[in-house]
JSON list of C-alpha atoms in Angstrom, two decimals:
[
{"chain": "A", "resi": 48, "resn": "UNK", "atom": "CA", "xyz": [-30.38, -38.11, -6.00]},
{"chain": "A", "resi": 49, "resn": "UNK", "atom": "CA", "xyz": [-30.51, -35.25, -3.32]},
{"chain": "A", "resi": 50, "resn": "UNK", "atom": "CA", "xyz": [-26.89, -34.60, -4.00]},
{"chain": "A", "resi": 51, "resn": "UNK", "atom": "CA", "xyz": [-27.75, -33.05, -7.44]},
{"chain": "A", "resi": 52, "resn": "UNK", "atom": "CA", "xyz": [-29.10, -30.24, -5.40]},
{"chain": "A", "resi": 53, "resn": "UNK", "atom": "CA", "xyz": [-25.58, -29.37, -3.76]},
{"chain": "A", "resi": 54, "resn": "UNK", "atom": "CA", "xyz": [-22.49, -27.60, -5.03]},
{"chain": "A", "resi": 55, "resn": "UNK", "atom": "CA", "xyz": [-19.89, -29.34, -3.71]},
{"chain": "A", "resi": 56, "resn": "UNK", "atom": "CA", "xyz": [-15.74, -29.21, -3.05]},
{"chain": "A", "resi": 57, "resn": "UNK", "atom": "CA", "xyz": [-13.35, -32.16, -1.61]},
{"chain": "A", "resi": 58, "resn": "UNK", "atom": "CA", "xyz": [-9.73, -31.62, -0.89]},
{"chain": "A", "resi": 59, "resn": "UNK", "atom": "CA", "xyz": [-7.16, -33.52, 0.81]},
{"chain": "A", "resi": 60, "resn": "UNK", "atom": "CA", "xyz": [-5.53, -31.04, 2.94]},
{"chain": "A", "resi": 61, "resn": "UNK", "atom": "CA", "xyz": [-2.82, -33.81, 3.92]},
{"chain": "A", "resi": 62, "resn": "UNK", "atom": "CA", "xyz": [-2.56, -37.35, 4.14]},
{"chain": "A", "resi": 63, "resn": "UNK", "atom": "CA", "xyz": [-5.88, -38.97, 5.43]},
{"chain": "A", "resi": 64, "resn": "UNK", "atom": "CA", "xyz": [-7.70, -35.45, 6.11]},
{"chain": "A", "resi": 65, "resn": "UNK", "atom": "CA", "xyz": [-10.45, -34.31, 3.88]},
{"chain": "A", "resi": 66, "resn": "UNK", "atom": "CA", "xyz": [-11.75, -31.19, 3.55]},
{"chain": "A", "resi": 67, "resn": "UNK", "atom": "CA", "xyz": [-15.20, -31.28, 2.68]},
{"chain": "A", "resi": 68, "resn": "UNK", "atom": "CA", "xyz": [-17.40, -28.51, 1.87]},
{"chain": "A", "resi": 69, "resn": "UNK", "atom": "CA", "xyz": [-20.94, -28.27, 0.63]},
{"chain": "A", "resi": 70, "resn": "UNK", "atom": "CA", "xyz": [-22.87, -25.35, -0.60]},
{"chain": "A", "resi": 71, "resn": "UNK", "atom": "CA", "xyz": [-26.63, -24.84, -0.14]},
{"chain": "A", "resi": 72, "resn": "UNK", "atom": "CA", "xyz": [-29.11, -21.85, -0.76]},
{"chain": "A", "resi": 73, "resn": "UNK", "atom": "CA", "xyz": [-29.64, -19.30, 2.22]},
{"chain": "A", "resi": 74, "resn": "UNK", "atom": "CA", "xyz": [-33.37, -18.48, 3.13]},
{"chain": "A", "resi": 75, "resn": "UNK", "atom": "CA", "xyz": [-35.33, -16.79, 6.02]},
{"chain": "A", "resi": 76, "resn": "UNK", "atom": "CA", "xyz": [-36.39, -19.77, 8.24]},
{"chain": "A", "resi": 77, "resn": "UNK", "atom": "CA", "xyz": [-40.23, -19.08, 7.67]},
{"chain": "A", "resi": 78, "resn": "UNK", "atom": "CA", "xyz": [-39.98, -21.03, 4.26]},
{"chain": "A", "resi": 79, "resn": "UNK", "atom": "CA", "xyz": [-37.26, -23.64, 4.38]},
{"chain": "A", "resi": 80, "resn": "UNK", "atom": "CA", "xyz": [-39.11, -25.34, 1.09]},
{"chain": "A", "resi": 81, "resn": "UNK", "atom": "CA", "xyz": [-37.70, -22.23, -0.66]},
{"chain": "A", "resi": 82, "resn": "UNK", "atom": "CA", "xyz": [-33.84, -23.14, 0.52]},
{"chain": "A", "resi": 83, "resn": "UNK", "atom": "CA", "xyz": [-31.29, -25.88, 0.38]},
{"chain": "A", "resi": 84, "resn": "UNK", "atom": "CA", "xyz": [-30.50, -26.72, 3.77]},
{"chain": "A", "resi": 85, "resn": "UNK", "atom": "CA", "xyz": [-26.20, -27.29, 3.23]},
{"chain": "A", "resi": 86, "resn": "UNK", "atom": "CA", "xyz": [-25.95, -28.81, 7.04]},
{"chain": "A", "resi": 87, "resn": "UNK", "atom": "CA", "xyz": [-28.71, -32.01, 5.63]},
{"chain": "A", "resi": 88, "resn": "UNK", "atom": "CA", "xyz": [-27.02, -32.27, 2.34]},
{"chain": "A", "resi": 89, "resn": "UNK", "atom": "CA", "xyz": [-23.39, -32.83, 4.88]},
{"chain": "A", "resi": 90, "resn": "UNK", "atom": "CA", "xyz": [-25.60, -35.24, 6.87]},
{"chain": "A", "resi": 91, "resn": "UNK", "atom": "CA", "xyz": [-26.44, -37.17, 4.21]},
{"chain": "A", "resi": 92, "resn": "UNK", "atom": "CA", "xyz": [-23.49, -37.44, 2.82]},
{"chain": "A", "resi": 93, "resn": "UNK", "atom": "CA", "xyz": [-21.59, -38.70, 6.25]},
{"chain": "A", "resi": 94, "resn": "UNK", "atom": "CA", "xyz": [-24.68, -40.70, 6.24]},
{"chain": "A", "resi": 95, "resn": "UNK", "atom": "CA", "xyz": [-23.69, -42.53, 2.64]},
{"chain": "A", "resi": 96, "resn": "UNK", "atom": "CA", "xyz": [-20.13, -43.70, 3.91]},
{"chain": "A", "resi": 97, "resn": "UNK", "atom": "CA", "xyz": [-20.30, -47.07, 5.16]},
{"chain": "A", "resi": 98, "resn": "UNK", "atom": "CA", "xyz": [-17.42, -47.48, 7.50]},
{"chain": "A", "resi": 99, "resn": "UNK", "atom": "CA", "xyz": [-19.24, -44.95, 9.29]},
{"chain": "A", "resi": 100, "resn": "UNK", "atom": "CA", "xyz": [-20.92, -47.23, 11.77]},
{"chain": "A", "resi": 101, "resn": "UNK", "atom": "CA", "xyz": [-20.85, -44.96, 15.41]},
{"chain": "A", "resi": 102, "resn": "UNK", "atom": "CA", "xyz": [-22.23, -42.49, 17.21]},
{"chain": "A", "resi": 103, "resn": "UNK", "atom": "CA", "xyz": [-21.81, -39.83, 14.39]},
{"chain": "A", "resi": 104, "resn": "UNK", "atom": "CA", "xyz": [-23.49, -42.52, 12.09]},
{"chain": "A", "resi": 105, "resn": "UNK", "atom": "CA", "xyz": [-26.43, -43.02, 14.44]},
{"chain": "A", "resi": 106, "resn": "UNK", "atom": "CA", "xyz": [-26.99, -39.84, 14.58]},
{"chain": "A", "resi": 107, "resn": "UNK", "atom": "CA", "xyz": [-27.47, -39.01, 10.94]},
{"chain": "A", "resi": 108, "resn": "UNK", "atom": "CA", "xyz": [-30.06, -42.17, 10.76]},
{"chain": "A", "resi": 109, "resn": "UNK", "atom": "CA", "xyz": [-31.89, -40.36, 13.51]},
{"chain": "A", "resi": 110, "resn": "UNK", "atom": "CA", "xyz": [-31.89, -36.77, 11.39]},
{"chain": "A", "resi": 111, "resn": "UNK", "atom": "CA", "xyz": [-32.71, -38.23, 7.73]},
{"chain": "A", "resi": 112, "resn": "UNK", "atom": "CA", "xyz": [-35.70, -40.11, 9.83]},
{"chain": "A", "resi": 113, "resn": "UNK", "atom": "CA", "xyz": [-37.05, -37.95, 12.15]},
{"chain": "A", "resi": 114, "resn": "UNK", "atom": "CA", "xyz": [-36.30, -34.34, 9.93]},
{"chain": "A", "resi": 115, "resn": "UNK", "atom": "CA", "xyz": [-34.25, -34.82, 6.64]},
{"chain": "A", "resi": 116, "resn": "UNK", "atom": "CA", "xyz": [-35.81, -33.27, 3.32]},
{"chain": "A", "resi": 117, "resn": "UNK", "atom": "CA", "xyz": [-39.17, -33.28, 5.24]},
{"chain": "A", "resi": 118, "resn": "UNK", "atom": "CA", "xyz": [-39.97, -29.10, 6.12]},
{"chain": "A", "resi": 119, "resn": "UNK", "atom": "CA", "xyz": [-43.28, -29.93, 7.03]},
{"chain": "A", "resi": 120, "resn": "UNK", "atom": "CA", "xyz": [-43.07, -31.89, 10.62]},
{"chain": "A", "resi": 121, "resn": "UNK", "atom": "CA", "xyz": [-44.84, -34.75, 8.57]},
{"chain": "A", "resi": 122, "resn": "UNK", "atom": "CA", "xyz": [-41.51, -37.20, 9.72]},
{"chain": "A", "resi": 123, "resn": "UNK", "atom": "CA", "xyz": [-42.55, -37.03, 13.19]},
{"chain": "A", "resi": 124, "resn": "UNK", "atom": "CA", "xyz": [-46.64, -36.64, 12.82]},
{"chain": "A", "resi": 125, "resn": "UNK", "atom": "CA", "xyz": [-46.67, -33.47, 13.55]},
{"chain": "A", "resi": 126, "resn": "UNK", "atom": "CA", "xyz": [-48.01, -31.11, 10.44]},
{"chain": "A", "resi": 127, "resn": "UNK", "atom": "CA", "xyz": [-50.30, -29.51, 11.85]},
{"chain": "A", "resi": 128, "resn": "UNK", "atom": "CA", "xyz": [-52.22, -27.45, 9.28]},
{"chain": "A", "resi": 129, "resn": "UNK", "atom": "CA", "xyz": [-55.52, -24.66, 9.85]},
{"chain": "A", "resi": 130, "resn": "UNK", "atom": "CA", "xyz": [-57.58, -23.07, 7.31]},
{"chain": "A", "resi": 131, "resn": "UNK", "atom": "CA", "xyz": [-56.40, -19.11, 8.18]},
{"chain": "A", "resi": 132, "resn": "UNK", "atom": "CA", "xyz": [-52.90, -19.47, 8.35]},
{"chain": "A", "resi": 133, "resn": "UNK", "atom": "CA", "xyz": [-49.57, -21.31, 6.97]},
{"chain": "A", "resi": 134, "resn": "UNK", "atom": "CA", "xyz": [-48.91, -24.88, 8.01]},
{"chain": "A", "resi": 135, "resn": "UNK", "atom": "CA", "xyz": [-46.27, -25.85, 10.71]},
{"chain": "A", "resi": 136, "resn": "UNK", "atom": "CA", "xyz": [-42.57, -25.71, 9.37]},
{"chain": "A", "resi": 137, "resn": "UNK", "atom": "CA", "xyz": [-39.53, -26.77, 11.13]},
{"chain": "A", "resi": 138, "resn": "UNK", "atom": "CA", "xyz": [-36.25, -25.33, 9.64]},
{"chain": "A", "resi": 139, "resn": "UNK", "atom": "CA", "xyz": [-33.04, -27.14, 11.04]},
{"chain": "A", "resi": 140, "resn": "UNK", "atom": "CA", "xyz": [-29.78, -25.09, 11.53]},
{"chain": "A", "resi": 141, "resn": "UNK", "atom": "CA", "xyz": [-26.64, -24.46, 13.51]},
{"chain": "A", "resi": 142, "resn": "UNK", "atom": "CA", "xyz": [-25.45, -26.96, 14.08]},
{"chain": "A", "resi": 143, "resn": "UNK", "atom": "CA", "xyz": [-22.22, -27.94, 16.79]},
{"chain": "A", "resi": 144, "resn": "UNK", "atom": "CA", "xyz": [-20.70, -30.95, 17.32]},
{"chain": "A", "resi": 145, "resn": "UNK", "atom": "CA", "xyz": [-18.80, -30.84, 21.29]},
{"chain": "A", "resi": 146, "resn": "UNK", "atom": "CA", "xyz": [-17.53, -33.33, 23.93]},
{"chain": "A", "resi": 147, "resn": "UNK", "atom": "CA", "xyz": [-19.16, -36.22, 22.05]},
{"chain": "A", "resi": 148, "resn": "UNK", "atom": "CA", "xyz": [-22.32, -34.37, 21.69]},
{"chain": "A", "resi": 149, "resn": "UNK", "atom": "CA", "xyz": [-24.55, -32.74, 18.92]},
{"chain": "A", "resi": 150, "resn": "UNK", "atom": "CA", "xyz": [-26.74, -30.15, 19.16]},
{"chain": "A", "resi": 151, "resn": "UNK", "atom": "CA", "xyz": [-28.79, -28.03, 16.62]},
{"chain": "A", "resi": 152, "resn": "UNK", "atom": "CA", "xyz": [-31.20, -25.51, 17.00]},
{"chain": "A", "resi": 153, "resn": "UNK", "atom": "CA", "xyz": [-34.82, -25.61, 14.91]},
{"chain": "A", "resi": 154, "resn": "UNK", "atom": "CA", "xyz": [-36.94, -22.62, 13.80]},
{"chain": "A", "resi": 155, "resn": "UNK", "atom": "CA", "xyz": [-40.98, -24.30, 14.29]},
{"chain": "A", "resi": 156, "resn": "UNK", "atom": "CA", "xyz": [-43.59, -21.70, 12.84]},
{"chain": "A", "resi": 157, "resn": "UNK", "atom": "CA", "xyz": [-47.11, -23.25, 13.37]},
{"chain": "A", "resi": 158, "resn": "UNK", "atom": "CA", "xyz": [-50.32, -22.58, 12.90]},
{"chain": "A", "resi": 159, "resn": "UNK", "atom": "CA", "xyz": [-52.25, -19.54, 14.91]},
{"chain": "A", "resi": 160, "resn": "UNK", "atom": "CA", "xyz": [-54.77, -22.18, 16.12]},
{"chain": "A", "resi": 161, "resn": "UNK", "atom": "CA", "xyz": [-52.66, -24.69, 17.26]},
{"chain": "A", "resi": 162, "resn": "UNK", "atom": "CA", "xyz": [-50.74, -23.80, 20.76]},
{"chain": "A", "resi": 163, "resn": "UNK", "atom": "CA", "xyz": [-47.34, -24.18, 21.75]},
{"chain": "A", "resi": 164, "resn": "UNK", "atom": "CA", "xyz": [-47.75, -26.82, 23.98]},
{"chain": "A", "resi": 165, "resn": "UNK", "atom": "CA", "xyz": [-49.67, -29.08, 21.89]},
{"chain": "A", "resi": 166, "resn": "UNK", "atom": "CA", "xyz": [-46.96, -28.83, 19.32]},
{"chain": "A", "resi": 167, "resn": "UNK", "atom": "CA", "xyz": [-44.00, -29.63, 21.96]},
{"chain": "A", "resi": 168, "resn": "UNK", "atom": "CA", "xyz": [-45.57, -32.26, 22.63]},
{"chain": "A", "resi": 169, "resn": "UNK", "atom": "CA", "xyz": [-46.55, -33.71, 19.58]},
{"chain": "A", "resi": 170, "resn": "UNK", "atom": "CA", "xyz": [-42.60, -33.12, 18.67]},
{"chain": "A", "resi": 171, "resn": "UNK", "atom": "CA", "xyz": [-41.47, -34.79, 21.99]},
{"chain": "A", "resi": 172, "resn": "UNK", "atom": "CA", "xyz": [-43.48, -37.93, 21.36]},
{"chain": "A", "resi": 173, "resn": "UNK", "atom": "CA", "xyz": [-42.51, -38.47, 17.26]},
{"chain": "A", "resi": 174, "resn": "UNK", "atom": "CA", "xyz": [-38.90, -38.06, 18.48]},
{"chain": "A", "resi": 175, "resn": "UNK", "atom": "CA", "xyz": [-39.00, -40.82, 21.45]},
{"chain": "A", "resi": 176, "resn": "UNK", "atom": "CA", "xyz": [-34.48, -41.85, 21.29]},
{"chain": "A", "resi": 177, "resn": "UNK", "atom": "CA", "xyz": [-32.15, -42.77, 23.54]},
{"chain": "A", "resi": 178, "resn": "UNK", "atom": "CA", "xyz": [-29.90, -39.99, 24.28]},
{"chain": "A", "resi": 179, "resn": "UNK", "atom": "CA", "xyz": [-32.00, -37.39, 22.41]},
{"chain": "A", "resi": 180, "resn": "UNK", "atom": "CA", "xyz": [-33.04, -34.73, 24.30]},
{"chain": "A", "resi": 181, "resn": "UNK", "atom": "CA", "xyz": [-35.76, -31.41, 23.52]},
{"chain": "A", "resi": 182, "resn": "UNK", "atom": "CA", "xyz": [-35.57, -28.20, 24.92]},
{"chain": "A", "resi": 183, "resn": "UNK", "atom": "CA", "xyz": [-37.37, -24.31, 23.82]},
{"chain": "A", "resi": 184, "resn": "UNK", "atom": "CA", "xyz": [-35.62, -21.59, 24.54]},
{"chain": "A", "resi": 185, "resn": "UNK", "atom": "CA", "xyz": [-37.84, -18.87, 23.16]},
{"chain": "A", "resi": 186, "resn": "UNK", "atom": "CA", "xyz": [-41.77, -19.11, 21.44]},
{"chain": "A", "resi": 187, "resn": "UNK", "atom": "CA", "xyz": [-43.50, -16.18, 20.43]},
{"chain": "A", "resi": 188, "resn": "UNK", "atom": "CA", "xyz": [-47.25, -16.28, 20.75]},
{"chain": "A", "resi": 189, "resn": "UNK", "atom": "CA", "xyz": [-49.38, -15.74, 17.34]},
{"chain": "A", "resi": 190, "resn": "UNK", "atom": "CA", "xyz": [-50.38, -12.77, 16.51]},
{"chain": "A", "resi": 191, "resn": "UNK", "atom": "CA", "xyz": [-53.84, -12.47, 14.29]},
{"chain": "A", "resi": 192, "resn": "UNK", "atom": "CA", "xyz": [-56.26, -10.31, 13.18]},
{"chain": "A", "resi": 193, "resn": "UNK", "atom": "CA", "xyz": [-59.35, -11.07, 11.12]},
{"chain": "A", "resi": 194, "resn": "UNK", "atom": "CA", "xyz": [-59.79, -9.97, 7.44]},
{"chain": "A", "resi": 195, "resn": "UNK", "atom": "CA", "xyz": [-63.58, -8.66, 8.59]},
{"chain": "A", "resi": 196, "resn": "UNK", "atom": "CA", "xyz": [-61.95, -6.49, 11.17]},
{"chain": "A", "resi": 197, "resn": "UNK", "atom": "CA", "xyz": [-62.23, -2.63, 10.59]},
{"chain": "A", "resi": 198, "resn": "UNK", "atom": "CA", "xyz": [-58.02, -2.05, 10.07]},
{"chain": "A", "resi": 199, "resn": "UNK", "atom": "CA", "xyz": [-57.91, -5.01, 7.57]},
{"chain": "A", "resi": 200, "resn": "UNK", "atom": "CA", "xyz": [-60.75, -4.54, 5.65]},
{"chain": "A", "resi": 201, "resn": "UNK", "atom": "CA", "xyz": [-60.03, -0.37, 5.67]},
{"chain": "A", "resi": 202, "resn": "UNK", "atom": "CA", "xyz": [-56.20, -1.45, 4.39]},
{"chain": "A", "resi": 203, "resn": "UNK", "atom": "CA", "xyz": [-57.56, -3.49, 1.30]},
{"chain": "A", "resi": 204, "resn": "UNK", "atom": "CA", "xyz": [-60.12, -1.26, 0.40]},
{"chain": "A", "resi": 205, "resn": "UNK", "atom": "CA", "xyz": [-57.25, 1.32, 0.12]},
{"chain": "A", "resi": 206, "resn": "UNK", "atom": "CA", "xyz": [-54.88, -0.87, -1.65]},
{"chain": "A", "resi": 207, "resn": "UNK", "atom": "CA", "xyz": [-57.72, -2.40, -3.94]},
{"chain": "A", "resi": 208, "resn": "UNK", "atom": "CA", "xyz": [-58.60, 1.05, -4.75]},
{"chain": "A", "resi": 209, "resn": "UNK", "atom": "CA", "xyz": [-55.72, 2.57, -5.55]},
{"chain": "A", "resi": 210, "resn": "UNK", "atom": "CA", "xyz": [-54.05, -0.68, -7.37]},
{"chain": "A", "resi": 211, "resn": "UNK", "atom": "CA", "xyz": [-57.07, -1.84, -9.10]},
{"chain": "A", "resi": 212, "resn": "UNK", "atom": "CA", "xyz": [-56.62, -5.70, -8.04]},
{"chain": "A", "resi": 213, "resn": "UNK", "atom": "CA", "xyz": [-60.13, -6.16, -6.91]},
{"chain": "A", "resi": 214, "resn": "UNK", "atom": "CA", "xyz": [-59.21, -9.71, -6.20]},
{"chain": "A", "resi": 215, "resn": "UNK", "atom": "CA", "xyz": [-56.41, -9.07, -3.87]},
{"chain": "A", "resi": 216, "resn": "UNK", "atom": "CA", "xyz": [-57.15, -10.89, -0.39]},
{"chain": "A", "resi": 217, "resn": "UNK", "atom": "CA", "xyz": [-55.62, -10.39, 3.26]},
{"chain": "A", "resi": 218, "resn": "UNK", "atom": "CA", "xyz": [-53.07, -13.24, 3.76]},
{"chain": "A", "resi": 219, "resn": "UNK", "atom": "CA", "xyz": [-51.21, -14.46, 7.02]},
{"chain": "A", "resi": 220, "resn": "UNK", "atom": "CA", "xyz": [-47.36, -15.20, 7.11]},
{"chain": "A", "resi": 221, "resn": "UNK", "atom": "CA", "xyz": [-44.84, -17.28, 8.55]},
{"chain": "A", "resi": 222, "resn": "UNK", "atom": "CA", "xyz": [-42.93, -14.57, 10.14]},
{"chain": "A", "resi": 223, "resn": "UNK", "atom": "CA", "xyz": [-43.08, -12.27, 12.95]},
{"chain": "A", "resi": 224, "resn": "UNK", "atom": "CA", "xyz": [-43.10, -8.57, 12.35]},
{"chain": "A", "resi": 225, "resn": "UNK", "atom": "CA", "xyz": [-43.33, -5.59, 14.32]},
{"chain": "A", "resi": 226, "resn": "UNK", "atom": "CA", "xyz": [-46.93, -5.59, 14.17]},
{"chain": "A", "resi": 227, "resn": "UNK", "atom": "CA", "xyz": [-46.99, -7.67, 17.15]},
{"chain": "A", "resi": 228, "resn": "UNK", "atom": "CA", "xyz": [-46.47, -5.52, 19.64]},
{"chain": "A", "resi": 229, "resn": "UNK", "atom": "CA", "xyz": [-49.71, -3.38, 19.20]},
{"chain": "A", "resi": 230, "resn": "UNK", "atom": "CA", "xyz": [-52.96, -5.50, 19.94]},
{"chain": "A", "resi": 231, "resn": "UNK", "atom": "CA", "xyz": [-54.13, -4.11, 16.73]},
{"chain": "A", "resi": 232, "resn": "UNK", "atom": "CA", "xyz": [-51.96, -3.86, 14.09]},
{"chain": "A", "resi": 233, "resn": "UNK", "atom": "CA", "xyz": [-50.82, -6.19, 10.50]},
{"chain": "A", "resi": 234, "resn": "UNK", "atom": "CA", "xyz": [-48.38, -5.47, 8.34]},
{"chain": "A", "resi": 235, "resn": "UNK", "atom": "CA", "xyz": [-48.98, -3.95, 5.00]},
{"chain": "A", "resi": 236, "resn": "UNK", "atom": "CA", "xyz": [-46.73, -4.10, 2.32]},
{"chain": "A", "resi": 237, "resn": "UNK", "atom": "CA", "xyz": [-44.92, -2.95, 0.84]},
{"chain": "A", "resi": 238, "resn": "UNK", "atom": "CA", "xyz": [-44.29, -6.58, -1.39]},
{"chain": "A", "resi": 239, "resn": "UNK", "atom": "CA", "xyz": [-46.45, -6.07, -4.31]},
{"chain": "A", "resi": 240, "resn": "UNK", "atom": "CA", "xyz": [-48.25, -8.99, -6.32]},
{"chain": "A", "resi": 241, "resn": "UNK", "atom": "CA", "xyz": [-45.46, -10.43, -8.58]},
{"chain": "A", "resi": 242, "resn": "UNK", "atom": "CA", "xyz": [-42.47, -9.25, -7.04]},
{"chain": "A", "resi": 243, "resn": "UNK", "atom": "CA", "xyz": [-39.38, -12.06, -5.50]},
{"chain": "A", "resi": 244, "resn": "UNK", "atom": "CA", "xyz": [-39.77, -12.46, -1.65]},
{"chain": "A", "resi": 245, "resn": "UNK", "atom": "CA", "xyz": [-36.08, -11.60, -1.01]},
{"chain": "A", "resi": 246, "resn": "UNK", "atom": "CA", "xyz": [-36.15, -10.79, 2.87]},
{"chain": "A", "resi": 247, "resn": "UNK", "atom": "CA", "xyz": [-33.43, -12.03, 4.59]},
{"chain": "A", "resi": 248, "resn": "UNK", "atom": "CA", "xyz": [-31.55, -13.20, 1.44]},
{"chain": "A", "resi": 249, "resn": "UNK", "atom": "CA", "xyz": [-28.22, -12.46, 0.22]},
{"chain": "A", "resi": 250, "resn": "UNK", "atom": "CA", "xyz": [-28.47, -8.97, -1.56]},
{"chain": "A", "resi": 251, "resn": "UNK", "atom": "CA", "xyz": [-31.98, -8.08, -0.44]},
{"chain": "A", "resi": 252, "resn": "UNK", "atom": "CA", "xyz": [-33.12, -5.39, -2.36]},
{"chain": "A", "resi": 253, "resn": "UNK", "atom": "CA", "xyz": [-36.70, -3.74, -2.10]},
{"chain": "A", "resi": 254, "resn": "UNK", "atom": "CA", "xyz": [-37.65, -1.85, -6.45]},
{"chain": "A", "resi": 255, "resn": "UNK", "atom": "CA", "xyz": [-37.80, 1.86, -5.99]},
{"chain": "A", "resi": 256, "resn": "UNK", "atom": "CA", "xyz": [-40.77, 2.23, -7.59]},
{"chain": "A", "resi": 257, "resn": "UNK", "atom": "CA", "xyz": [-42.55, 0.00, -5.27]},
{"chain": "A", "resi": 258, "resn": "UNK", "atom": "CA", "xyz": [-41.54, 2.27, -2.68]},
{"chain": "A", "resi": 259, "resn": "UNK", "atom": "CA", "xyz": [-43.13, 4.97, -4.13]},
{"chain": "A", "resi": 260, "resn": "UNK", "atom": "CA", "xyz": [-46.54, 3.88, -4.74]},
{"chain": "A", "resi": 261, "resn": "UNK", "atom": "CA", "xyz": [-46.67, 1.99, -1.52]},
{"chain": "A", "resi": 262, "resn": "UNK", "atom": "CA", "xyz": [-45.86, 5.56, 0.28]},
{"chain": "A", "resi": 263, "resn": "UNK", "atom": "CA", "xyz": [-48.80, 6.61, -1.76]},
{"chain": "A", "resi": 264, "resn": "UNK", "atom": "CA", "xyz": [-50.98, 3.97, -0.46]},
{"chain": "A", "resi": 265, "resn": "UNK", "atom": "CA", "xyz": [-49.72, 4.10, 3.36]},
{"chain": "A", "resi": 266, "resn": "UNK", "atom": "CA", "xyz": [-50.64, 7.72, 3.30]},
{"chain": "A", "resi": 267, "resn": "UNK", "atom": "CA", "xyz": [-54.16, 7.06, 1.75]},
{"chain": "A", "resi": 268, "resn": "UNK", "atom": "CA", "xyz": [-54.49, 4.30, 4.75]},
{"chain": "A", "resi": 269, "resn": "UNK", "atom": "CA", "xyz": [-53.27, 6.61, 7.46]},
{"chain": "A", "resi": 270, "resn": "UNK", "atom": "CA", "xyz": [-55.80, 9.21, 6.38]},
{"chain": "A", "resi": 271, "resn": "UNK", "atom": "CA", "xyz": [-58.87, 6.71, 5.93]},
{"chain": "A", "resi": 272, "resn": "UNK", "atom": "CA", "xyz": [-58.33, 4.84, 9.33]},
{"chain": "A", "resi": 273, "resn": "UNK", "atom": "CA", "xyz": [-57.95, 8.46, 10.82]},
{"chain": "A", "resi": 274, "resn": "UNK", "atom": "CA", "xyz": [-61.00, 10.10, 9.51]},
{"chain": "A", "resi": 275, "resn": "UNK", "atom": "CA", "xyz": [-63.56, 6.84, 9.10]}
]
């Protein structure tokens, strides 16, 4: 049934060779539940031919298992979840198959409370195979700042007041942004309430509008953090 999620092509470019292509639905890594990962739908697919009893076809038992459909780390026991941020996701991609040997990279966005090593080595013990082995290249550390702190609430007083959404509420992300490298900084905007989240996606686009008021409301916030 996961194939009706796939646009998908076959042609026999000659005799025995097929040409296989499958289509999914790009995202930004942060929310893989939003996409259709093309690389699992290919998996699964070499997965569903029978002949295909090998090293290619051990390794697709070992991806459906261990990663799959699954965004949340939940395959391998490790979704970690807090109460003041997003839960762990782990976004599968690039993919290269060389010298009898596949490797893939995986974007892992976890919690602010939960450290890096804790989740490495919750990942290294669900995925305990022969011939399987985990490296990081790269983790950046967490950045938070709490919605009772001076910047944040000063930011949402601004916004509530010049929106009107009194019930608007500080929120944390999945992403990294810019505001990292300040001790004290968030960032603010300029996605309003309603509007498609399309960073990073084909076509991304940001309504003029929106621009404009949240000029309006940067300038407000510059002037209040300045002179409170």
């Amino acid at each position: 049934k996961n194939f009706d999620l796939y646009e998908s092509e076959y042609e026999e470019v000659e005799p025995g060779i097929l040409n296989i292509r499958i289509k999914g639905t790009r995202v930004f890594a942060v929310r893989p539940q939003d996409g259709i990962n093309a690389a699992t739908g290919m998996i699964d697919f070499l997965f569903q031919i029978d002949f295909l009893k090998n090293e290619i076809g051990n390794f697709c038992v070992f991806y459906l298992t261990k990663f799959g459909y699954s965004h949340d780390g939940s395959n391998i026991d490790c979704d970690f979840r807090d109460q003041i941020s997003t839960p762990l996701t782990l976004s599968p991609d690039l993919f290269d198959l060389e010298n009898n040997a596949i490797t893939f990279s995986v974007h892992c966005r976890f919690p602010v409370t939960i450290d890096f090593e804790t989740v490495i080595s919750k990942i290294k013990s669900g995925i305990v195979e022969e011939n399987v082995f985990i490296s990081s290249e790269r983790v950046s550390p967490a950045h938070y700042i709490p919605p009772d702190s001076k910047l944040v609430s000063s930011l949402m007083a601004v916004y509530r007041d010049f929106t009107g959404d009194s019930a608007a509420k500080p929120v944390t992300m999945e992403g990294g942004t810019y505001a990292r490298m300040l001790k004290n900084a968030v960032a603010f905007g300029p996605l309003f309430p309603g509007e498609p989240q399309v960073a990073h996606s084909p076509n991304e686009y940001l309504n003029l509008d929106s621009i404009i008021k949240a000029t309006k409301i940067y300038a407000r916030s510059i002037y209040k953090l300045a002179c409170d």
